[in-house]
mmCIF file of C-alpha atoms and ligand atoms in Angstrom:
data_model
loop_
_atom_site.group_PDB
_atom_site.id
_atom_site.type_symbol
_atom_site.label_atom_id
_atom_site.label_comp_id
_atom_site.label_asym_id
_atom_site.label_seq_id
_atom_site.Cartn_x
_atom_site.Cartn_y
_atom_site.Cartn_z
ATOM 1 C CA MET A 1 39.189 25.725 39.134
ATOM 2 C CA THR A 2 42.315 25.757 36.964
ATOM 3 C CA ALA A 3 45.215 27.722 38.347
ATOM 4 C CA VAL A 4 45.710 31.041 36.622
ATOM 5 C CA PRO A 5 48.654 30.323 34.282
ATOM 6 C CA ASP A 6 51.740 32.120 35.489
ATOM 7 C CA VAL A 7 52.724 34.949 33.203
ATOM 8 C CA PRO A 8 55.755 33.463 31.410
ATOM 9 C CA ASN A 9 59.254 33.664 32.772
ATOM 10 C CA THR A 10 60.690 34.152 29.283
ATOM 11 C CA ALA A 11 60.581 37.449 27.482
ATOM 12 C CA THR A 12 61.967 39.270 24.470
ATOM 13 C CA LEU A 13 63.609 42.668 24.843
ATOM 14 C CA THR A 14 63.943 44.785 21.695
ATOM 15 C CA ILE A 15 65.966 47.975 21.647
ATOM 16 C CA SER A 16 66.959 50.767 19.286
ATOM 17 C CA CYS A 17 69.156 53.675 20.324
ATOM 18 C CA PRO A 18 72.046 55.872 19.214
ATOM 19 C CA ASP A 19 75.047 53.579 18.770
ATOM 20 C CA ARG A 20 77.887 53.854 21.278
ATOM 21 C CA GLN A 21 80.303 51.565 23.099
ATOM 22 C CA GLY A 22 78.963 49.537 26.008
ATOM 23 C CA ILE A 23 75.297 49.025 25.125
ATOM 24 C CA VAL A 24 75.430 45.223 25.056
ATOM 25 C CA ALA A 25 77.472 45.271 28.280
ATOM 26 C CA ALA A 26 74.998 47.566 30.033
ATOM 27 C CA VAL A 27 71.959 45.482 29.042
ATOM 28 C CA SER A 28 73.668 42.162 29.790
ATOM 29 C CA GLN A 29 74.875 43.443 33.173
ATOM 30 C CA PHE A 30 71.385 44.631 34.064
ATOM 31 C CA LEU A 31 69.859 41.271 33.168
ATOM 32 C CA HIS A 32 72.601 39.424 35.031
ATOM 33 C CA ASN A 33 72.144 41.609 38.123
ATOM 34 C CA HIS A 34 68.429 40.723 38.105
ATOM 35 C CA GLY A 35 69.134 37.011 37.823
ATOM 36 C CA ALA A 36 68.137 36.643 34.185
ATOM 37 C CA ASN A 37 69.639 34.117 31.793
ATOM 38 C CA ILE A 38 70.104 35.380 28.227
ATOM 39 C CA ILE A 39 69.091 32.584 25.840
ATOM 40 C CA HIS A 40 69.391 34.414 22.505
ATOM 41 C CA SER A 41 70.884 37.706 21.388
ATOM 42 C CA ASP A 42 71.124 39.560 18.076
ATOM 43 C CA GLN A 43 72.347 43.052 17.394
ATOM 44 C CA HIS A 44 73.060 45.339 14.452
ATOM 45 C CA SER A 45 74.558 48.809 14.070
ATOM 46 C CA THR A 46 73.766 50.892 10.992
ATOM 47 C CA ASP A 47 77.088 52.734 11.451
ATOM 48 C CA PRO A 48 79.565 52.199 14.324
ATOM 49 C CA GLU A 49 80.552 55.842 13.862
ATOM 50 C CA GLY A 50 77.348 57.303 15.281
ATOM 51 C CA GLY A 51 74.625 55.243 13.653
ATOM 52 C CA THR A 52 71.637 53.522 15.202
ATOM 53 C CA PHE A 53 72.004 50.356 17.267
ATOM 54 C CA PHE A 54 69.395 47.578 17.257
ATOM 55 C CA MET A 55 69.249 44.628 19.635
ATOM 56 C CA ARG A 56 66.911 41.724 20.356
ATOM 57 C CA MET A 57 67.468 39.594 23.456
ATOM 58 C CA GLU A 58 65.455 36.602 24.628
ATOM 59 C CA PHE A 59 65.918 35.876 28.303
ATOM 60 C CA HIS A 60 64.590 33.676 31.066
ATOM 61 C CA LEU A 61 63.998 34.931 34.596
ATOM 62 C CA GLU A 62 62.203 32.962 37.292
ATOM 63 C CA GLY A 63 59.366 34.993 38.787
ATOM 64 C CA LEU A 64 59.421 37.554 35.979
ATOM 65 C CA GLY A 65 55.729 37.068 35.477
ATOM 66 C CA ARG A 66 54.938 38.547 38.874
ATOM 67 C CA ALA A 67 57.607 41.278 38.747
ATOM 68 C CA ARG A 68 57.070 42.716 35.280
ATOM 69 C CA GLU A 69 56.266 46.265 36.346
ATOM 70 C CA SER A 70 59.162 46.667 38.781
ATOM 71 C CA PHE A 71 61.548 44.988 36.330
ATOM 72 C CA GLU A 72 60.539 47.301 33.485
ATOM 73 C CA ARG A 73 60.694 50.364 35.740
ATOM 74 C CA ALA A 74 64.224 49.436 36.816
ATOM 75 C CA PHE A 75 65.299 48.795 33.223
ATOM 76 C CA ALA A 76 63.951 52.177 32.155
ATOM 77 C CA GLN A 77 65.781 54.033 34.917
ATOM 78 C CA VAL A 78 69.068 52.110 34.954
ATOM 79 C CA VAL A 79 69.610 51.429 31.239
ATOM 80 C CA ALA A 80 67.044 52.797 28.808
ATOM 81 C CA GLU A 81 66.915 56.448 29.830
ATOM 82 C CA PRO A 82 70.691 56.963 30.218
ATOM 83 C CA LEU A 83 71.212 55.384 26.760
ATOM 84 C CA HIS A 84 68.251 57.141 25.107
ATOM 85 C CA MET A 85 66.672 53.811 24.128
ATOM 86 C CA SER A 86 63.392 53.046 22.454
ATOM 87 C CA TRP A 87 62.529 49.619 23.833
ATOM 88 C CA GLN A 88 59.817 47.101 24.558
ATOM 89 C CA ILE A 89 59.520 43.774 26.366
ATOM 90 C CA SER A 90 57.170 41.087 25.038
ATOM 91 C CA TYR A 91 56.182 38.059 27.135
ATOM 92 C CA ALA A 92 56.349 34.728 25.363
ATOM 93 C CA ILE A 93 53.071 33.078 26.277
ATOM 94 C CA GLN A 94 50.895 36.062 25.423
ATOM 95 C CA PRO A 95 49.771 35.439 21.824
ATOM 96 C CA LYS A 96 49.452 38.679 19.909
ATOM 97 C CA ARG A 97 45.871 39.542 18.929
ATOM 98 C CA MET A 98 45.752 39.793 15.136
ATOM 99 C CA ALA A 99 42.930 41.074 12.932
ATOM 100 C CA VAL A 100 42.816 39.921 9.314
ATOM 101 C CA LEU A 101 41.307 42.142 6.617
ATOM 102 C CA VAL A 102 40.264 40.411 3.409
ATOM 103 C CA SER A 103 38.383 41.095 0.200
ATOM 104 C CA ARG A 104 37.665 38.167 -2.171
ATOM 105 C CA TYR A 105 41.019 36.387 -2.468
ATOM 106 C CA ASP A 106 41.215 33.416 -0.093
ATOM 107 C CA HIS A 107 44.740 32.019 -0.422
ATOM 108 C CA CYS A 108 46.624 34.258 2.028
ATOM 109 C CA PHE A 109 43.676 34.365 4.410
ATOM 110 C CA LEU A 110 43.248 30.590 4.595
ATOM 111 C CA ASP A 111 47.000 30.133 4.880
ATOM 112 C CA LEU A 112 47.131 32.347 7.986
ATOM 113 C CA LEU A 113 44.170 30.565 9.580
ATOM 114 C CA TRP A 114 45.746 27.180 8.845
ATOM 115 C CA ARG A 115 49.151 28.206 10.239
ATOM 116 C CA LYS A 116 47.486 29.549 13.359
ATOM 117 C CA ARG A 117 45.598 26.281 13.794
ATOM 118 C CA ARG A 118 48.845 24.351 13.315
ATOM 119 C CA GLY A 119 50.508 26.431 16.018
ATOM 120 C CA GLU A 120 53.005 27.971 13.593
ATOM 121 C CA LEU A 121 51.839 31.504 14.457
ATOM 122 C CA ASN A 122 51.550 32.470 18.143
ATOM 123 C CA VAL A 123 48.472 34.626 17.567
ATOM 124 C CA GLU A 124 44.847 34.914 18.522
ATOM 125 C CA ILE A 125 42.506 35.941 15.686
ATOM 126 C CA PRO A 126 39.492 37.560 17.375
ATOM 127 C CA LEU A 127 37.962 38.704 14.092
ATOM 128 C CA VAL A 128 38.148 38.928 10.337
ATOM 129 C CA ILE A 129 36.871 42.038 8.568
ATOM 130 C CA SER A 130 35.933 41.991 4.903
ATOM 131 C CA ASN A 131 34.367 44.342 2.398
ATOM 132 C CA HIS A 132 32.656 41.330 0.769
ATOM 133 C CA GLU A 133 30.632 38.294 1.943
ATOM 134 C CA ASP A 134 32.658 35.747 -0.097
ATOM 135 C CA LEU A 135 34.872 34.362 2.685
ATOM 136 C CA ARG A 136 32.360 34.195 5.542
ATOM 137 C CA ARG A 137 31.989 30.400 5.448
ATOM 138 C CA ASP A 138 35.763 29.960 5.380
ATOM 139 C CA ALA A 139 36.145 32.076 8.532
ATOM 140 C CA GLU A 140 33.293 30.289 10.265
ATOM 141 C CA MET A 141 34.902 26.909 9.415
ATOM 142 C CA PHE A 142 37.845 28.058 11.542
ATOM 143 C CA GLY A 143 35.539 29.493 14.219
ATOM 144 C CA VAL A 144 36.593 33.072 13.586
ATOM 145 C CA PRO A 145 33.983 35.867 13.756
ATOM 146 C CA PHE A 146 33.504 37.422 10.314
ATOM 147 C CA HIS A 147 32.392 41.045 9.969
ATOM 148 C CA VAL A 148 31.397 42.545 6.626
ATOM 149 C CA VAL A 149 31.993 46.284 6.306
ATOM 150 C CA PRO A 150 31.137 47.324 2.732
ATOM 151 C CA VAL A 151 33.472 49.995 1.318
ATOM 152 C CA THR A 152 32.493 52.357 -1.478
ATOM 153 C CA PRO A 153 34.128 55.566 -2.723
ATOM 154 C CA GLY A 154 31.328 57.435 -0.960
ATOM 155 C CA ASN A 155 31.468 55.740 2.465
ATOM 156 C CA LYS A 156 35.198 55.142 3.002
ATOM 157 C CA ALA A 157 35.484 57.280 6.166
ATOM 158 C CA GLU A 158 32.478 55.652 7.811
ATOM 159 C CA ALA A 159 33.622 52.180 6.798
ATOM 160 C CA GLU A 160 37.115 52.761 8.197
ATOM 161 C CA ALA A 161 35.652 54.111 11.456
ATOM 162 C CA GLU A 162 33.638 50.901 11.797
ATOM 163 C CA GLN A 163 36.679 48.758 11.050
ATOM 164 C CA ILE A 164 38.649 50.570 13.761
ATOM 165 C CA ARG A 165 35.780 50.290 16.236
ATOM 166 C CA LEU A 166 35.603 46.542 15.709
ATOM 167 C CA MET A 167 39.369 46.112 16.070
ATOM 168 C CA HIS A 168 39.723 48.307 19.148
ATOM 169 C CA GLU A 169 36.742 46.530 20.743
ATOM 170 C CA ALA A 170 38.495 43.193 20.122
ATOM 171 C CA GLY A 171 41.769 44.389 21.645
ATOM 172 C CA VAL A 172 43.613 43.891 18.371
ATOM 173 C CA GLU A 173 47.367 44.518 18.573
ATOM 174 C CA PHE A 174 48.078 44.487 14.835
ATOM 175 C CA ALA A 175 46.249 43.924 11.557
ATOM 176 C CA VAL A 176 47.142 41.929 8.442
ATOM 177 C CA LEU A 177 45.855 42.825 4.967
ATOM 178 C CA ALA A 178 45.516 39.395 3.343
ATOM 179 C CA ARG A 179 44.993 40.678 -0.192
ATOM 180 C CA TYR A 180 42.570 43.285 1.123
ATOM 181 C CA MET A 181 41.933 45.425 -1.936
ATOM 182 C CA GLN A 182 41.159 48.814 -0.444
ATOM 183 C CA ILE A 183 43.645 51.623 0.105
ATOM 184 C CA LEU A 184 43.713 52.612 3.803
ATOM 185 C CA SER A 185 43.605 56.325 4.494
ATOM 186 C CA GLY A 186 46.172 58.142 6.597
ATOM 187 C CA GLU A 187 43.377 58.905 9.046
ATOM 188 C CA PHE A 188 42.713 55.178 9.403
ATOM 189 C CA LEU A 189 46.381 54.428 10.084
ATOM 190 C CA ARG A 190 46.655 57.234 12.640
ATOM 191 C CA ALA A 191 43.385 56.325 14.386
ATOM 192 C CA PHE A 192 44.147 52.592 14.449
ATOM 193 C CA GLY A 193 47.607 53.420 15.758
ATOM 194 C CA ARG A 194 48.962 49.877 15.540
ATOM 195 C CA PRO A 195 51.066 48.039 12.934
ATOM 196 C CA VAL A 196 49.398 46.932 9.694
ATOM 197 C CA VAL A 197 51.134 44.258 7.606
ATOM 198 C CA ASN A 198 50.325 43.964 3.891
ATOM 199 C CA ILE A 199 51.145 41.435 1.184
ATOM 200 C CA HIS A 200 51.779 43.059 -2.165
ATOM 201 C CA HIS A 201 51.708 40.746 -5.145
ATOM 202 C CA SER A 202 54.930 41.931 -6.778
ATOM 203 C CA PHE A 203 58.636 42.226 -5.939
ATOM 204 C CA LEU A 204 58.531 45.876 -4.831
ATOM 205 C CA PRO A 205 59.417 48.484 -5.837
ATOM 206 C CA ALA A 206 58.365 47.011 -9.169
ATOM 207 C CA PHE A 207 54.693 47.120 -10.138
ATOM 208 C CA VAL A 208 52.982 48.985 -7.309
ATOM 209 C CA GLY A 209 49.195 49.297 -7.377
ATOM 210 C CA ALA A 210 46.260 47.009 -7.848
ATOM 211 C CA ASN A 211 47.216 44.950 -10.924
ATOM 212 C CA PRO A 212 50.910 43.991 -10.807
ATOM 213 C CA TYR A 213 50.510 40.664 -12.620
ATOM 214 C CA ARG A 214 49.046 42.355 -15.692
ATOM 215 C CA ALA A 215 51.889 44.898 -15.573
ATOM 216 C CA ALA A 216 54.453 42.093 -15.168
ATOM 217 C CA PHE A 217 52.970 40.225 -18.130
ATOM 218 C CA ASN A 218 53.074 43.345 -20.279
ATOM 219 C CA ARG A 219 56.728 43.950 -19.279
ATOM 220 C CA GLY A 220 57.744 40.360 -20.127
ATOM 221 C CA VAL A 221 59.480 39.749 -16.788
ATOM 222 C CA LYS A 222 61.352 36.490 -16.054
ATOM 223 C CA LEU A 223 60.697 36.699 -12.303
ATOM 224 C CA ILE A 224 57.517 37.499 -10.398
ATOM 225 C CA GLY A 225 57.450 37.994 -6.666
ATOM 226 C CA ALA A 226 55.716 39.076 -3.517
ATOM 227 C CA THR A 227 56.533 41.647 -0.866
ATOM 228 C CA SER A 228 55.223 41.924 2.674
ATOM 229 C CA HIS A 229 55.585 45.364 4.192
ATOM 230 C CA TYR A 230 54.215 47.592 6.914
ATOM 231 C CA VAL A 231 51.424 49.749 5.569
ATOM 232 C CA THR A 232 51.980 53.484 5.313
ATOM 233 C CA GLU A 233 49.802 56.173 3.800
ATOM 234 C CA GLU A 234 51.845 56.014 0.604
ATOM 235 C CA LEU A 235 50.699 52.974 -1.360
ATOM 236 C CA ASP A 236 53.028 49.936 -1.344
ATOM 237 C CA ALA A 237 55.901 52.088 -0.014
ATOM 238 C CA GLY A 238 56.133 50.997 3.644
ATOM 239 C CA PRO A 239 59.111 49.266 5.338
ATOM 240 C CA ILE A 240 59.697 45.890 3.698
ATOM 241 C CA ILE A 241 59.607 42.868 6.031
ATOM 242 C CA ALA A 242 59.964 39.922 3.621
ATOM 243 C CA GLN A 243 60.178 39.241 -0.116
ATOM 244 C CA ASP A 244 60.645 36.348 -2.498
ATOM 245 C CA VAL A 245 60.567 35.604 -6.223
ATOM 246 C CA VAL A 246 59.539 32.842 -8.645
ATOM 247 C CA PRO A 247 61.038 32.286 -12.150
ATOM 248 C CA VAL A 248 58.556 32.567 -15.033
ATOM 249 C CA THR A 249 58.811 32.184 -18.812
ATOM 250 C CA HIS A 250 57.385 33.680 -21.999
ATOM 251 C CA ARG A 251 54.688 30.975 -21.948
ATOM 252 C CA GLU A 252 52.850 32.492 -18.973
ATOM 253 C CA THR A 253 49.639 34.499 -19.182
ATOM 254 C CA PRO A 254 48.392 37.002 -16.573
ATOM 255 C CA GLU A 255 46.226 34.174 -15.208
ATOM 256 C CA THR A 256 49.095 31.685 -14.892
ATOM 257 C CA LEU A 257 51.251 34.399 -13.339
ATOM 258 C CA MET A 258 48.537 34.924 -10.729
ATOM 259 C CA ARG A 259 48.423 31.168 -10.094
ATOM 260 C CA LEU A 260 52.195 31.007 -9.595
ATOM 261 C CA GLY A 261 52.059 34.149 -7.509
ATOM 262 C CA ARG A 262 49.566 32.772 -5.002
ATOM 263 C CA ASP A 263 52.102 30.350 -3.531
ATOM 264 C CA VAL A 264 54.845 32.926 -3.110
ATOM 265 C CA GLU A 265 52.379 35.463 -1.670
ATOM 266 C CA ARG A 266 51.276 33.023 1.015
ATOM 267 C CA GLN A 267 54.820 32.069 1.942
ATOM 268 C CA VAL A 268 56.078 35.655 2.090
ATOM 269 C CA LEU A 269 53.136 36.880 4.169
ATOM 270 C CA ALA A 270 53.479 33.998 6.642
ATOM 271 C CA ARG A 271 57.215 34.689 6.991
ATOM 272 C CA ALA A 272 56.527 38.370 7.653
ATOM 273 C CA VAL A 273 53.697 37.785 10.130
ATOM 274 C CA LYS A 274 55.809 35.216 12.030
ATOM 275 C CA ALA A 275 58.724 37.668 12.236
ATOM 276 C CA HIS A 276 56.411 40.434 13.479
ATOM 277 C CA VAL A 277 54.747 38.190 16.054
ATOM 278 C CA GLU A 278 58.133 37.032 17.350
ATOM 279 C CA ASP A 279 59.326 40.641 17.728
ATOM 280 C CA ARG A 280 62.096 40.079 15.194
ATOM 281 C CA VAL A 281 61.295 43.167 13.089
ATOM 282 C CA LEU A 282 62.618 46.589 14.101
ATOM 283 C CA VAL A 283 61.741 49.562 11.909
ATOM 284 C CA HIS A 284 64.378 52.146 11.048
ATOM 285 C CA GLY A 285 62.987 54.970 8.942
ATOM 286 C CA ASN A 286 61.488 53.315 5.884
ATOM 287 C CA LYS A 287 63.553 50.168 6.280
ATOM 288 C CA THR A 288 63.585 47.241 8.698
ATOM 289 C CA VAL A 289 66.083 45.187 10.633
ATOM 290 C CA VAL A 290 64.780 41.589 10.727
ATOM 291 C CA PHE A 291 66.614 39.371 13.240
HETATM 292 N N1 LIG B 1 47.543 53.055 2.768
HETATM 293 C C1 LIG B 1 47.747 51.859 2.174
HETATM 294 N N2 LIG B 1 46.696 51.045 1.936
HETATM 295 C C2 LIG B 1 46.908 49.836 1.348
HETATM 296 C C3 LIG B 1 48.198 49.446 0.947
HETATM 297 C C4 LIG B 1 49.290 50.332 1.235
HETATM 298 O O1 LIG B 1 50.467 50.032 0.956
HETATM 299 N N3 LIG B 1 49.022 51.527 1.832
HETATM 300 N N4 LIG B 1 48.361 48.237 0.248
HETATM 301 C C5 LIG B 1 47.143 47.753 -0.403
HETATM 302 C C6 LIG B 1 47.176 46.442 -1.157
HETATM 303 N N5 LIG B 1 47.296 46.725 -2.566
HETATM 304 C C7 LIG B 1 48.376 46.212 -3.184
HETATM 305 O O2 LIG B 1 49.057 45.359 -2.593
HETATM 306 C C8 LIG B 1 46.342 47.523 -3.259
HETATM 307 C C9 LIG B 1 44.983 47.293 -3.055
HETATM 308 C C10 LIG B 1 44.036 48.085 -3.690
HETATM 309 C C11 LIG B 1 44.406 49.095 -4.557
HETATM 310 C C12 LIG B 1 43.361 49.932 -5.193
HETATM 311 O O3 LIG B 1 43.608 50.670 -6.119
HETATM 312 N N6 LIG B 1 42.144 49.808 -4.639
HETATM 313 C C13 LIG B 1 40.985 50.668 -5.094
HETATM 314 C C14 LIG B 1 39.693 49.890 -5.051
HETATM 315 C C15 LIG B 1 39.829 48.556 -5.767
HETATM 316 C C16 LIG B 1 38.539 47.741 -5.608
HETATM 317 O O4 LIG B 1 37.526 48.308 -5.143
HETATM 318 O O5 LIG B 1 38.591 46.558 -5.942
HETATM 319 C C17 LIG B 1 40.842 51.818 -4.083
HETATM 320 O O6 LIG B 1 41.113 51.587 -2.882
HETATM 321 O O7 LIG B 1 40.363 52.872 -4.534
HETATM 322 C C18 LIG B 1 45.759 49.326 -4.791
HETATM 323 C C19 LIG B 1 46.733 48.530 -4.151
HETATM 324 C C20 LIG B 1 46.033 47.688 0.612
HETATM 325 N N7 LIG B 1 45.850 48.990 1.140
#
């Protein structure tokens, strides 16, 4: 019988709180007092004169795996509560459970599956949910269960309830919309209650909506781009995680723009998902701090 793998002795602590003097000292002292070794630290203040302070610390602590609850309880009492912190600790070896929602486009979807297989993304993918059958064989090639939940204007509430049931049943910790072409309702986002990461095929805030490449072509742009953001009820308006652009010329058509866009969409989504999975993204209002 294989030994139960020890819960890791490395962890990532992320914090946001009202900025004041002594936060780094208080956290570092607490970790030192508990025998931890800080192996990476990043911090940012939105305004030293009373803004919000963000910090991300990776640390190693022998035996942490068996002492998680007491360690977190002590941190809450000694540091977090006195400093009015919002905080979380993630444990390295626990891959985050990620659902992928797709429609008919395969490029971002296959890219995520390939990066997971290559070990570039520390995730488990317990299921893929689609509103079309098109990508079933692709999912099955990677051994990922594929669920089709058809969505129509008349069944959106029932379809979303089924999507949430499937994801909650699979213990999903966050979802990725890999060119999923349905607008998620506010009820869905509230009921799912976990982060949703989207890839929008334009350099937001330009060209929101379903057909940005046609709009870009009509505008005669010289750059196209992609934006990965957290999904909010307002379409394509959530906190931006990653973006990039590609130069284009007058010789492009909407179809060649889409072809050029596929590469930048894949790269931007992978960058955003990796940052989310590694707890490097902290949300502040409708913006992000990405360490
Ligand atoms: N609540 C949100 N839902 C979604 C977001 C978001 O930001 N907030 N992003 C979209 C992705 N997207 C652009 O990137 C997008 C997808 C679909 C549409 C749209 O108009 N869809 C129609 C149906 C289209 C179809 O059936 O093919 C609709 O839902 O009525 C606009 C933008 C994903 N969801």
